[in-house]
PDB file of C-alpha atoms and ligand atoms in Angstrom:
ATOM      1  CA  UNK A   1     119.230  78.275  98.683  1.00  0.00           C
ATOM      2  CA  UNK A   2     117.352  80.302 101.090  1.00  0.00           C
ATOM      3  CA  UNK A   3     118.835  78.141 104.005  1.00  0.00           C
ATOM      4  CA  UNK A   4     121.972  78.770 103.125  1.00  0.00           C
ATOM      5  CA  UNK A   5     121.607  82.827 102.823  1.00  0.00           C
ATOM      6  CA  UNK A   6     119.864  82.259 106.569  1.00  0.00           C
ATOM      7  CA  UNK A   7     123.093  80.952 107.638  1.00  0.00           C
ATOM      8  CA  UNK A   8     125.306  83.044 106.837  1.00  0.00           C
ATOM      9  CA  UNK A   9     123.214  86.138 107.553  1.00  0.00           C
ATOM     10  CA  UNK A  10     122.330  84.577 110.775  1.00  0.00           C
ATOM     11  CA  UNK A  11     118.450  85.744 110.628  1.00  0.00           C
ATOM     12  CA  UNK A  12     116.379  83.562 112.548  1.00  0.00           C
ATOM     13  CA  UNK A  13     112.671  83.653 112.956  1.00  0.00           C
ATOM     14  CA  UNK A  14     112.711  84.999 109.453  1.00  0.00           C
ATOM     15  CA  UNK A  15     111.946  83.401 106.067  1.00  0.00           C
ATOM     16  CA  UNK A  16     114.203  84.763 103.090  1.00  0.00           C
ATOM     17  CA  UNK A  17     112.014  85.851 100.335  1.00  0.00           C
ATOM     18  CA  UNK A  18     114.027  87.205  97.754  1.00  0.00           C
ATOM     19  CA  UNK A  19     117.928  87.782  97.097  1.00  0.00           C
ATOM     20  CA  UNK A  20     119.533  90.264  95.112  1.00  0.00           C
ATOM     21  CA  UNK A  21     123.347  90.765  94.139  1.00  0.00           C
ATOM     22  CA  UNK A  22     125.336  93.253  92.256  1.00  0.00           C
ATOM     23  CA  UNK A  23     129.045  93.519  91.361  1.00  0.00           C
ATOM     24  CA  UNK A  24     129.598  95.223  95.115  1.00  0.00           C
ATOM     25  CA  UNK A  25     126.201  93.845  97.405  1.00  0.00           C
ATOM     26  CA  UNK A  26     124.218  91.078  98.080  1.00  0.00           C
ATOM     27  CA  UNK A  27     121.241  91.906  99.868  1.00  0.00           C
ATOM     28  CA  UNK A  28     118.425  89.520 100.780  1.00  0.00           C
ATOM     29  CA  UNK A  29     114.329  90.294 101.725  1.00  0.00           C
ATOM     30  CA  UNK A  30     113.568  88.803 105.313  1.00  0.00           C
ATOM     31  CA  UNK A  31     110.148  88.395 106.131  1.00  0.00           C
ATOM     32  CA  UNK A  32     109.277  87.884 110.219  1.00  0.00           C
ATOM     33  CA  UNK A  33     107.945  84.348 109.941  1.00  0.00           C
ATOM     34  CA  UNK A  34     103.938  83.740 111.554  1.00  0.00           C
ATOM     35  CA  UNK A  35     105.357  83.207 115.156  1.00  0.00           C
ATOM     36  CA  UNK A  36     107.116  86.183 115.438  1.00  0.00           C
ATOM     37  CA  UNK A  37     105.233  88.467 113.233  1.00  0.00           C
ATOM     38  CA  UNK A  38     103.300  91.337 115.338  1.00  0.00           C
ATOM     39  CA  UNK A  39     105.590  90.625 118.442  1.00  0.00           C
ATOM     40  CA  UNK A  40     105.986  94.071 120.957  1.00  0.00           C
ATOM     41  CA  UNK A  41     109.897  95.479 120.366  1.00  0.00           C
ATOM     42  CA  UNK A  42     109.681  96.197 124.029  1.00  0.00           C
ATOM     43  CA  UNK A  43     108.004  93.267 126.008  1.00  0.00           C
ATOM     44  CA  UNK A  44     107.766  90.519 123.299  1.00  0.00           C
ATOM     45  CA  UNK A  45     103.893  90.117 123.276  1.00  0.00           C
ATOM     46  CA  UNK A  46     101.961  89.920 120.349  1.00  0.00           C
ATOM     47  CA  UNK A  47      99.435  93.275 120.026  1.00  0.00           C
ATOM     48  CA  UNK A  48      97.580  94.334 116.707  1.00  0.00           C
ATOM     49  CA  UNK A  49      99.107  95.859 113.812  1.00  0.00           C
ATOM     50  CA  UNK A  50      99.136  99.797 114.822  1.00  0.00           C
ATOM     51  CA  UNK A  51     100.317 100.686 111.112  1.00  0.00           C
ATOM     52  CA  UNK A  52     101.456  98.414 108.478  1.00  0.00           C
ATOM     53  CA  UNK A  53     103.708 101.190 107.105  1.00  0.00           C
ATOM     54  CA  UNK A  54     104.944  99.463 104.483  1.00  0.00           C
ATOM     55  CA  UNK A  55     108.442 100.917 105.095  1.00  0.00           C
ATOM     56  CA  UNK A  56     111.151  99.190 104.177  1.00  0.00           C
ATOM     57  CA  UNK A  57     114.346  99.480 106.145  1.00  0.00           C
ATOM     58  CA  UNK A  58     117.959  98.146 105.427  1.00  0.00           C
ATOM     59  CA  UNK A  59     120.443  97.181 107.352  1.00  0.00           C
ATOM     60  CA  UNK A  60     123.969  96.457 107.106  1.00  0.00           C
ATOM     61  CA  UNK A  61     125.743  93.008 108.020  1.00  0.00           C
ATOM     62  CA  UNK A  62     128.957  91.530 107.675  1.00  0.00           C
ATOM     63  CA  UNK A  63     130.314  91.502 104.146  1.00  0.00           C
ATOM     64  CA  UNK A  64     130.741  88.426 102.507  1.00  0.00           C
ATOM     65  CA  UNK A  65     134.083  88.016 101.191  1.00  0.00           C
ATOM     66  CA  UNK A  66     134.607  91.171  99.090  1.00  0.00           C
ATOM     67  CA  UNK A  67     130.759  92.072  98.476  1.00  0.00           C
ATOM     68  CA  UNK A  68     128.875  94.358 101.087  1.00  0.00           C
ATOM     69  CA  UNK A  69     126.184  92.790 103.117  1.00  0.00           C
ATOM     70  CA  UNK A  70     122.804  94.133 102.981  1.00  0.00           C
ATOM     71  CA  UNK A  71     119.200  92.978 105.124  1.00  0.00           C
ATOM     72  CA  UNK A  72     115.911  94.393 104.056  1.00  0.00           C
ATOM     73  CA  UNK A  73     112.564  93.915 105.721  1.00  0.00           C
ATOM     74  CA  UNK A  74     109.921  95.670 105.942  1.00  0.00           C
ATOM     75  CA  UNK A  75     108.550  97.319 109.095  1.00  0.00           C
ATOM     76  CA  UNK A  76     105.756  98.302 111.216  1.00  0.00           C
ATOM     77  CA  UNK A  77     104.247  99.428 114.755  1.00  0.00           C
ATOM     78  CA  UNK A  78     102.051  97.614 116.949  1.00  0.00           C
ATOM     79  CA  UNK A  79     100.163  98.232 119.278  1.00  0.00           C
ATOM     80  CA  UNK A  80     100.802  97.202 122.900  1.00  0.00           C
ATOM     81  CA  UNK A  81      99.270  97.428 126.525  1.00  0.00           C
ATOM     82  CA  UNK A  82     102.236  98.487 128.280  1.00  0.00           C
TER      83      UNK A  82
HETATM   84 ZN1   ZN B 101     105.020  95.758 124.706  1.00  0.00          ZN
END
């Protein structure tokens, strides 16, 4: 089941943990998988954990069919030479 939500969300790198839908949204729970977990936003590299936040942002996709497309994962900074 999970394969198929990363298909048609088109996440990749990321492991589908959980899915939720209502009567108007489906939204699934990404999780970076090990590989691309602690990467640099800016130059890729992997750098320690500067805060695990534990903030959870959402982001809107495409809808699917009449139901509103929703991707949550959580976030964080890390730390980075450059
Ligand atoms: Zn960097």
């Amino acid at each position: 089941m999970s394969k198929l939500y990363k298909s048609i969300f088109n996440v990749n790198g990321c492991s589908v943990v959980k899915q939720e839908q209502t009567d108007t949204t489906v939204t699934i729970t990404v999780r970076l998988t090990k590989g691309n977990a602690s990467r640099c936003g800016c130059c890729g590299r992997k750098g320690k954990l500067y805060d695990n936040g534990r903030e959870q942002r959402v982001w809107r996709t495409l809808d699917l069919g009449t139901k509103m497309g929703f991707i949550k994962m959580d976030t964080y900074r890390v730390k980075c030479r450059k």
